[in-house]
Short mmCIF file of C-alpha atoms and ligand atoms in Angstrom, two decimals:
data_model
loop_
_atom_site.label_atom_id
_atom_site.label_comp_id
_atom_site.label_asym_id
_atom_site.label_seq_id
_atom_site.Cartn_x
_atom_site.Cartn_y
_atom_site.Cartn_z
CA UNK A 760 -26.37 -3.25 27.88
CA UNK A 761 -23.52 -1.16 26.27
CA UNK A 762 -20.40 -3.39 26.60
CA UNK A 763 -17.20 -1.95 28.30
CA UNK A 764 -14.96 -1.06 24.92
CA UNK A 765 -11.29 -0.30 25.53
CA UNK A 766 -10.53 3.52 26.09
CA UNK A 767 -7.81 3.57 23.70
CA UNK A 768 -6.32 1.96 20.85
CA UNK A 769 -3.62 2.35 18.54
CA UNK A 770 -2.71 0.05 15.00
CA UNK A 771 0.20 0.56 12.87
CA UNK A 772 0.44 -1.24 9.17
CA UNK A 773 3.08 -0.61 6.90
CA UNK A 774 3.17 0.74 3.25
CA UNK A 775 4.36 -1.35 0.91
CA UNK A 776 6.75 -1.41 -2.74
CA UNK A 777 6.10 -3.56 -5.44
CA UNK A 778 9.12 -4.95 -6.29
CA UNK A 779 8.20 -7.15 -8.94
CA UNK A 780 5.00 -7.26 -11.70
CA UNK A 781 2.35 -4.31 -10.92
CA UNK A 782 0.03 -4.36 -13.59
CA UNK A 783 0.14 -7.63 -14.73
CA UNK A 784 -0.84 -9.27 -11.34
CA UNK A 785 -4.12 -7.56 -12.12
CA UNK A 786 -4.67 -10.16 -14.66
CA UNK A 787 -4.10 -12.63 -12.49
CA UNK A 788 -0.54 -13.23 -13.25
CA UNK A 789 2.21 -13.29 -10.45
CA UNK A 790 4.01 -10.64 -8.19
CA UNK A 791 6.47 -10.02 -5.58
CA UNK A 792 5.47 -6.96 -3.26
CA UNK A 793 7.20 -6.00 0.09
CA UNK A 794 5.84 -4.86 3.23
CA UNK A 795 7.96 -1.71 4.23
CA UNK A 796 9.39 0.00 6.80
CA UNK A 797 7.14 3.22 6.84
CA UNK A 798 4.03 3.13 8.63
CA UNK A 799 0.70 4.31 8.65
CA UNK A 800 -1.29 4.54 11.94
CA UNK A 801 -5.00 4.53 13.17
CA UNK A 802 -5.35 5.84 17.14
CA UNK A 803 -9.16 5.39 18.47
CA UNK A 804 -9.88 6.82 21.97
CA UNK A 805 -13.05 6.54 23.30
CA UNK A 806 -14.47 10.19 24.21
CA UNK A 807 -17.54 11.41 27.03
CA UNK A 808 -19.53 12.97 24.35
CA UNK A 809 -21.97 11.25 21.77
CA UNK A 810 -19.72 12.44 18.54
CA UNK A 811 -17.52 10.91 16.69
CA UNK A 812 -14.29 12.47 15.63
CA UNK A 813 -12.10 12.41 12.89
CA UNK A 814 -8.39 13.66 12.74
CA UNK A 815 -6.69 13.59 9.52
CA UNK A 816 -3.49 14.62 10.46
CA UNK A 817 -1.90 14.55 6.78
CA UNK A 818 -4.84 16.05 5.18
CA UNK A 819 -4.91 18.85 8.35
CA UNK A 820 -8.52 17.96 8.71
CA UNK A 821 -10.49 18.07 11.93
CA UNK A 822 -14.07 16.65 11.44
CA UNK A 823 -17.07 16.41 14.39
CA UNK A 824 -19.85 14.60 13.77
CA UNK A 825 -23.16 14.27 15.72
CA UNK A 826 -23.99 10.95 14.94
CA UNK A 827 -23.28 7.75 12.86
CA UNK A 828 -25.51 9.32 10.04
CA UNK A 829 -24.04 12.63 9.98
CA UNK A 830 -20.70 11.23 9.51
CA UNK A 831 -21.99 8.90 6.83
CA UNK A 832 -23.31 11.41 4.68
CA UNK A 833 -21.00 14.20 5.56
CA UNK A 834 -17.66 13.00 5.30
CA UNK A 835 -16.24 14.56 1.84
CA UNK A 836 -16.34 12.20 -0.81
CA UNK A 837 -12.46 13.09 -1.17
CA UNK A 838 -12.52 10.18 2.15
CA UNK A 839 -15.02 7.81 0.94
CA UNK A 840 -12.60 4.91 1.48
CA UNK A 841 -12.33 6.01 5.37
CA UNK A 842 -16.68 5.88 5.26
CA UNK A 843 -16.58 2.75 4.03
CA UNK A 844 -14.49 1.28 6.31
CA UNK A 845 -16.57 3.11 9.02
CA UNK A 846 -19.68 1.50 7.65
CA UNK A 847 -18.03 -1.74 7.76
CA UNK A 848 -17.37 -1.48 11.27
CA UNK A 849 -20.53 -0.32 11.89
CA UNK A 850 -22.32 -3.51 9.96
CA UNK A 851 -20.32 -5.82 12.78
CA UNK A 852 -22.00 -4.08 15.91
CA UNK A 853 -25.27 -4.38 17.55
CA UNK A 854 -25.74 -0.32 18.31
CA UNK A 855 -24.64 2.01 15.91
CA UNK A 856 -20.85 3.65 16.45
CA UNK A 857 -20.44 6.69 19.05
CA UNK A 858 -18.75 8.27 21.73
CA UNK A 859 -15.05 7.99 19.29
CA UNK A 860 -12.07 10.26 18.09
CA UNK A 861 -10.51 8.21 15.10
CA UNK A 862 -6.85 9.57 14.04
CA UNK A 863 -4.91 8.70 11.23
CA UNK A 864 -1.75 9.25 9.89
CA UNK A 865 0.56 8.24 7.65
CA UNK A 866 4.61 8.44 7.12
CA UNK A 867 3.75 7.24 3.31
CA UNK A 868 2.94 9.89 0.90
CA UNK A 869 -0.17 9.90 -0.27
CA UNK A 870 -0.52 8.98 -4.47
CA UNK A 871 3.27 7.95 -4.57
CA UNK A 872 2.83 3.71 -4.85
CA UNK A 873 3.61 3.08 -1.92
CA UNK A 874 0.44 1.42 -0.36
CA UNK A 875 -0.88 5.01 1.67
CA UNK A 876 -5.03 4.02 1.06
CA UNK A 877 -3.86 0.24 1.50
CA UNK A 878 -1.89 0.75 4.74
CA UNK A 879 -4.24 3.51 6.47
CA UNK A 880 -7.22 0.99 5.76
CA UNK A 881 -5.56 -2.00 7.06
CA UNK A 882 -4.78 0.40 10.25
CA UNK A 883 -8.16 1.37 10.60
CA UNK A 884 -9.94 -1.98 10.48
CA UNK A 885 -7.33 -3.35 12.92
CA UNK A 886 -7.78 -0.33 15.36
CA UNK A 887 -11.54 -0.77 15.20
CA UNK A 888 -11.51 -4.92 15.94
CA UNK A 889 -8.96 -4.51 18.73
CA UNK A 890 -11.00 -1.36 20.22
CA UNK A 891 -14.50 -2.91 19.77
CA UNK A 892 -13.15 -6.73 20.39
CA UNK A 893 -14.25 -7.78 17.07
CA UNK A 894 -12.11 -10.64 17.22
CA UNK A 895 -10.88 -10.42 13.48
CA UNK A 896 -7.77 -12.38 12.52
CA UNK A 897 -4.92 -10.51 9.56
CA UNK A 898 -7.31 -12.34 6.81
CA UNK A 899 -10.45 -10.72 7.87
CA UNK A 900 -8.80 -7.50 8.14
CA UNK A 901 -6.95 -7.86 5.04
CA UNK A 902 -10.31 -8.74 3.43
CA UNK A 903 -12.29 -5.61 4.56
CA UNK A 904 -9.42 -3.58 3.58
CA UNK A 905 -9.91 -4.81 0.32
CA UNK A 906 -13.16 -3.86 0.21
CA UNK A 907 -12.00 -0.06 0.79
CA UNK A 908 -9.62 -0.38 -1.92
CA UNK A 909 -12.27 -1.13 -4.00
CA UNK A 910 -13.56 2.36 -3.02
CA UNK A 911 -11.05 3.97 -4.66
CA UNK A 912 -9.32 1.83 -7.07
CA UNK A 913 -12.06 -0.21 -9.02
CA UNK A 914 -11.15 -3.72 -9.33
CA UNK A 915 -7.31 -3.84 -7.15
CA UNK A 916 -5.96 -6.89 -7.73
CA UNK A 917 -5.61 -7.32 -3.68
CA UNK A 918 -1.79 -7.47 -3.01
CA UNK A 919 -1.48 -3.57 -1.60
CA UNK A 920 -3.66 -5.00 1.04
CA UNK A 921 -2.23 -8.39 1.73
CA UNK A 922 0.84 -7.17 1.71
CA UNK A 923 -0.02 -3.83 4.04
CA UNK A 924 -1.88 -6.92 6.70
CA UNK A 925 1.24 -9.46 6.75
CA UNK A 926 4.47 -7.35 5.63
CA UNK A 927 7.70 -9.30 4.77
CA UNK A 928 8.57 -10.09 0.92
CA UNK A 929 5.52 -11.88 -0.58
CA UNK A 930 4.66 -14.35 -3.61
CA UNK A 931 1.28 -13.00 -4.69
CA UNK A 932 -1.15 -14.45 -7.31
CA UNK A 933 -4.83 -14.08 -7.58
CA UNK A 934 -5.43 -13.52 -4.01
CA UNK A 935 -3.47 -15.65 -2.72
CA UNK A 936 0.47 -15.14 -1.40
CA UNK A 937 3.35 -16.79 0.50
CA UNK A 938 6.07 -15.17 2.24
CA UNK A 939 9.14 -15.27 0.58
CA UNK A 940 12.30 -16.74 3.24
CA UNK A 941 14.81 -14.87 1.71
CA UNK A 942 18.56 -15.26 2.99
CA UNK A 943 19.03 -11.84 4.25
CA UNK A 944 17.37 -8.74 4.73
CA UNK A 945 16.67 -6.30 1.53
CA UNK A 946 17.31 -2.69 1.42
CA UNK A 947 15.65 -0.78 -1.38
CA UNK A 948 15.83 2.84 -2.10
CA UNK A 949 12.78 4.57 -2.81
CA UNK A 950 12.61 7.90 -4.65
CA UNK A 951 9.79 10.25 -5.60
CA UNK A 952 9.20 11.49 -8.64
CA UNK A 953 7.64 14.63 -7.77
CA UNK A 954 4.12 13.51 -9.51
CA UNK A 955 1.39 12.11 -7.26
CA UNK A 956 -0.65 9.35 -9.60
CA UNK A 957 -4.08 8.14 -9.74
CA UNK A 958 -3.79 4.42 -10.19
CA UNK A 959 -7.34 3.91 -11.67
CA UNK A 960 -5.72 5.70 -14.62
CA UNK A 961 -2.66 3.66 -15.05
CA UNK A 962 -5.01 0.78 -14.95
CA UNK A 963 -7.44 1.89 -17.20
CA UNK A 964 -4.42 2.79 -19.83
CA UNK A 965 -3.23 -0.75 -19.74
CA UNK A 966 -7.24 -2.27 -20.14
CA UNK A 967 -7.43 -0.43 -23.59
CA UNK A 968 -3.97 -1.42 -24.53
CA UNK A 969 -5.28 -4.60 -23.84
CA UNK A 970 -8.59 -4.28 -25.72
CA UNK A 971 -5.79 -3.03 -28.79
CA UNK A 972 -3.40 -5.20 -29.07
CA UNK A 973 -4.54 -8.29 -26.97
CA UNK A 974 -2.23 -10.84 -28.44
CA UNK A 975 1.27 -8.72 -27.77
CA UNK A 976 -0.26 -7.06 -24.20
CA UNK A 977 -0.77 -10.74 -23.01
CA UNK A 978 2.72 -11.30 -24.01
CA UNK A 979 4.90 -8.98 -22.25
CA UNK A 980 2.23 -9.14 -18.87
CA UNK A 981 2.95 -13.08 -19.29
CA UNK A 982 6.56 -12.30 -19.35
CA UNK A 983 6.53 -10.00 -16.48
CA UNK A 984 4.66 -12.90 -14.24
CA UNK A 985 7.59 -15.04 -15.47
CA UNK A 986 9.59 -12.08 -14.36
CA UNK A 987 8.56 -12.86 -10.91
CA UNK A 988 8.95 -16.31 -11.27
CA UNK A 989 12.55 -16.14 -11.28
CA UNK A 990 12.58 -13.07 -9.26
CA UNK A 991 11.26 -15.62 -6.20
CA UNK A 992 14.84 -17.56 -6.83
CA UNK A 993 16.81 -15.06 -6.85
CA UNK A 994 15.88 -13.59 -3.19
CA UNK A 995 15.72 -16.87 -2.19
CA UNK A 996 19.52 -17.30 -2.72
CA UNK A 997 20.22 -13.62 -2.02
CA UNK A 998 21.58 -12.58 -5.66
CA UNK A 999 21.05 -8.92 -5.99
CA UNK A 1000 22.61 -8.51 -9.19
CA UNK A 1001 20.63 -11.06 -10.66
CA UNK A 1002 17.44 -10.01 -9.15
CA UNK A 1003 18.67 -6.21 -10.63
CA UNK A 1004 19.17 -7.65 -13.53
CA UNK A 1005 14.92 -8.54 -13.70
CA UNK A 1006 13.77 -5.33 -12.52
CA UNK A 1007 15.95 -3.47 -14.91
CA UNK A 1008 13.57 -5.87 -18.09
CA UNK A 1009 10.60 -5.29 -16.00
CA UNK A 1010 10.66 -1.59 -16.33
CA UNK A 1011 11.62 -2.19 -19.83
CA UNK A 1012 8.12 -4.35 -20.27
CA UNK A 1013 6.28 -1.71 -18.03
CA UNK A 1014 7.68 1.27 -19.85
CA UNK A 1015 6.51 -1.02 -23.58
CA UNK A 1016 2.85 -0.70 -21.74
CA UNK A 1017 3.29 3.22 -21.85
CA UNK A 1018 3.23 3.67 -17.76
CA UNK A 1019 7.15 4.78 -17.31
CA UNK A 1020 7.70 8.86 -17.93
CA UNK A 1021 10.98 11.05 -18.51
CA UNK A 1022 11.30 11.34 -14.65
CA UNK A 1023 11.22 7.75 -14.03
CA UNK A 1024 13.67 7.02 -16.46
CA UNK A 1025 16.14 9.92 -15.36
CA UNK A 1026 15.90 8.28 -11.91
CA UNK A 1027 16.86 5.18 -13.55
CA UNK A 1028 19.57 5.85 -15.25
CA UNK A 1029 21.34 8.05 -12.01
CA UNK A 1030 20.68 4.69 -10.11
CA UNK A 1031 21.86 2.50 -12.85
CA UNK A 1032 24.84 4.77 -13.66
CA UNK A 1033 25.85 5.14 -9.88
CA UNK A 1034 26.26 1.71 -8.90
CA UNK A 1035 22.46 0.28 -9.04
CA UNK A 1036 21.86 -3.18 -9.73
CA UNK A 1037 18.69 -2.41 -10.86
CA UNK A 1038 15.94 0.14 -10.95
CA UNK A 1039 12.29 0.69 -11.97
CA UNK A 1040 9.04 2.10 -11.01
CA UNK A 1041 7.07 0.78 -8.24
CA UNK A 1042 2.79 0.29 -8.20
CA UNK A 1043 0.83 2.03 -10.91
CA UNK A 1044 3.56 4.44 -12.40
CA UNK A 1045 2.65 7.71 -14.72
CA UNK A 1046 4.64 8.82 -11.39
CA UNK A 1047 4.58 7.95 -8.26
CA UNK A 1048 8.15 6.48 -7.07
CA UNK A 1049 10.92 4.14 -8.37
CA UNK A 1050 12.77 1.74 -6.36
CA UNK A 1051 16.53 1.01 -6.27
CA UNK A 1052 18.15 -1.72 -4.82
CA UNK A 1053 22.47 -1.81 -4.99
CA UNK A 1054 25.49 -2.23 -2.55
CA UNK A 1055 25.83 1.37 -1.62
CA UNK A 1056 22.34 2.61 -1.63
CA UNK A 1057 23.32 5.17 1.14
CA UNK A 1058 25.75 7.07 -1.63
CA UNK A 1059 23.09 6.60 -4.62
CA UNK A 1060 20.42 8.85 -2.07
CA UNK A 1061 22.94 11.64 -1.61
CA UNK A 1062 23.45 12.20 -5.20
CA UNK A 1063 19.91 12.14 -5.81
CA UNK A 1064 18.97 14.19 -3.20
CA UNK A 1065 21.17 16.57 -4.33
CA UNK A 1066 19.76 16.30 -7.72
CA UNK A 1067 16.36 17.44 -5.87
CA UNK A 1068 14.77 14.19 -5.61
CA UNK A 1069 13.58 12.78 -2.48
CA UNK A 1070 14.34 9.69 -1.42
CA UNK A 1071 13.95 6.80 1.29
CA UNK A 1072 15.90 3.87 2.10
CA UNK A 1073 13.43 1.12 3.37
CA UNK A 1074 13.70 -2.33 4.82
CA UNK A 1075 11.45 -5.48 5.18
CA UNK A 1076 8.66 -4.97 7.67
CA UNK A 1077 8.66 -8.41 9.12
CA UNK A 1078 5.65 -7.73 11.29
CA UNK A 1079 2.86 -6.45 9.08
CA UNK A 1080 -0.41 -4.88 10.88
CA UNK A 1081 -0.12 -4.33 14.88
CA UNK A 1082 -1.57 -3.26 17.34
CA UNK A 1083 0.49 -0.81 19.69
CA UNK A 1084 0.58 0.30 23.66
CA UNK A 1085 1.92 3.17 22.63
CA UNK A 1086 0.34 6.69 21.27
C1 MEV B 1280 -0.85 -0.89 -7.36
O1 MEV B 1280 -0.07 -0.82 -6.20
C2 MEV B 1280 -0.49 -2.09 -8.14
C3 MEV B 1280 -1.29 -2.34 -9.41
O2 MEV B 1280 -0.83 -3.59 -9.91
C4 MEV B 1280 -2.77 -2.40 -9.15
C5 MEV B 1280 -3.21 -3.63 -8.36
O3 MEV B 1280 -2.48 -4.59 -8.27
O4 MEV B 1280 -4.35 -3.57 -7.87
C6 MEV B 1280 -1.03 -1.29 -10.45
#
């Protein structure tokens, strides 16, 4: 008997910034990420014919597939994370997936830091549980969007996608997290450097500076998990200069590990010479963005948009993954 699904569904999850030890959370040391206010979004209708269908708006690709199969092996390999999250679907179901139009989009761009894979997979997996009744709770979902990251990005250390399921300001070591009550909302400015990254690159770098130099690598990623440490205070009592102060060394410590660049540094010094608290690249760097935070983070955008840089001025998400009425 082919069970009634729901004719449409739609799941947003947000993108996220790290705010506070990238890298060194790989190693199992601890970060503070941020669930933000741009979002990335998963519709699934269900459709009269057999196919399944796959809009990627961003990408301006329209795929049709006959079957689960076709789709499986014909997808480009340039979406392998989306297949794999379509096979994992497809492993929860008693008949095989059909009779679907899958959209996504995304208002993160794509290779910037900023959680895009993370988000559009946590989307996707939410979308398919509400729109097959899967019954999955944020920790499944986070935990098969994990296994999409994996896709792409080796061995992720697992906060783009914790923090892309819950949102809000997060404590994150080895898999595990709490949410951060900090006293008031935080505004960071985000601004791109122009150069879409490959994380598994940054990574790598940093696993045969490791394999160098073990003794002094293990020292400044230690000091950027104690970084975080005090970061965790400091939003907990609301001191932005103070928490400025800590990003300003962790970029310092990041840019030692050979994963800042000329851009990121220009954008640092605009922010830090126009009123920034403190500034420094956000996820796997080479690229990618930076983040700001400051009093007057509206001004700080003008001047460097005007320097040709483009820039957004985020907020917490507080709500993480959801599922929508709306298109
Ligand atoms: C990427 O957003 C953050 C990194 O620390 C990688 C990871 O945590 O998986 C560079």
């Amino acid at each position: 008997m082919v069970k009634n699904f729901n004719q449409f569904v739609s799941a947003t999850a947000p993108g996220k910034v790290i705010l506070f030890g990238e890298h060194s959370v790989v190693y199992g040391y601890p970060a503070i990420s941020m669930g933000i206010s741009l979002l990335s979004k998963c519709n699934i209708w269900r459709i009269d014919s057999n196919k399944i269908v796959i809009e990627l708006t961003d990408f301006n690709k329209h795929f049709e597939f006959k079957d689960l199969n076709q789709c499986l092996s014909e997808l480009p390999n340039e979406f392998k994370q989306i297949k794999k999250g379509i096979e994992l679907i497809n492993n929860k179901m008693t008949e095989d997936i059909k009779n679907i139009k899958i959209e996504l989009r995304s208002s993160i761009l794509i290779g910037s830091g900023l959680g895009s894979s993370a988000s559009t997979a946590v989307a996707l997996i939410a979308a398919f549980s509400k729109f097959y009744e899967l019954g999955m709770d944020n920790e499944k979902i986070s935990q098969l969007a994990y296994e999409m990251e994996k896709i792409i990005h080796g061995t992720p250390s697992g906060i783009d996608n914790t923090t892309c399921t819950y949102g809000n300001l997060l404590y994150f070591q080895n898999k595990k997290y709490h949410i951060i009550d900090n006293l008031k909302d935080l505004e960071v400015l985000i601004t791109y450097t122009g150069i879409s990254h490959k994380t598994s690159i940054a990574i790598d770098q940093i696993r045969n500076l490791r394999k160098q130099f073990p003794d002094l690598t293990h020292k400044i990623l230690n000091n950027m998990g104690e970084i975080a440490e005090s970061a965790e205070q400091e939003l907990k009592s609301g001191n932005l200069e103070n928490l400025g102060y800590l990003m300003n060394i962790n970029q310092g410590l990041l840019a030692s590990l050979g994963i800042s660049n000329h851009i990121i540094a220009e954008i640092n010094d605009i922010a830090l010479e126009n009123g920034a608290f403190g500034s420094k690249l956000t996820g796997a760097g080479l690229g990618g963005c930076v983040i700001s935070i400051g009093n007057d983070l509206e001004n700080l955008s003008h001047i460097l948009n005007e320097k040709g840089f483009k820039t957004f001025l985020v907020n917490i998400n507080p709500h993480g993954v959801k599922i929508n009425e709306w298109k």
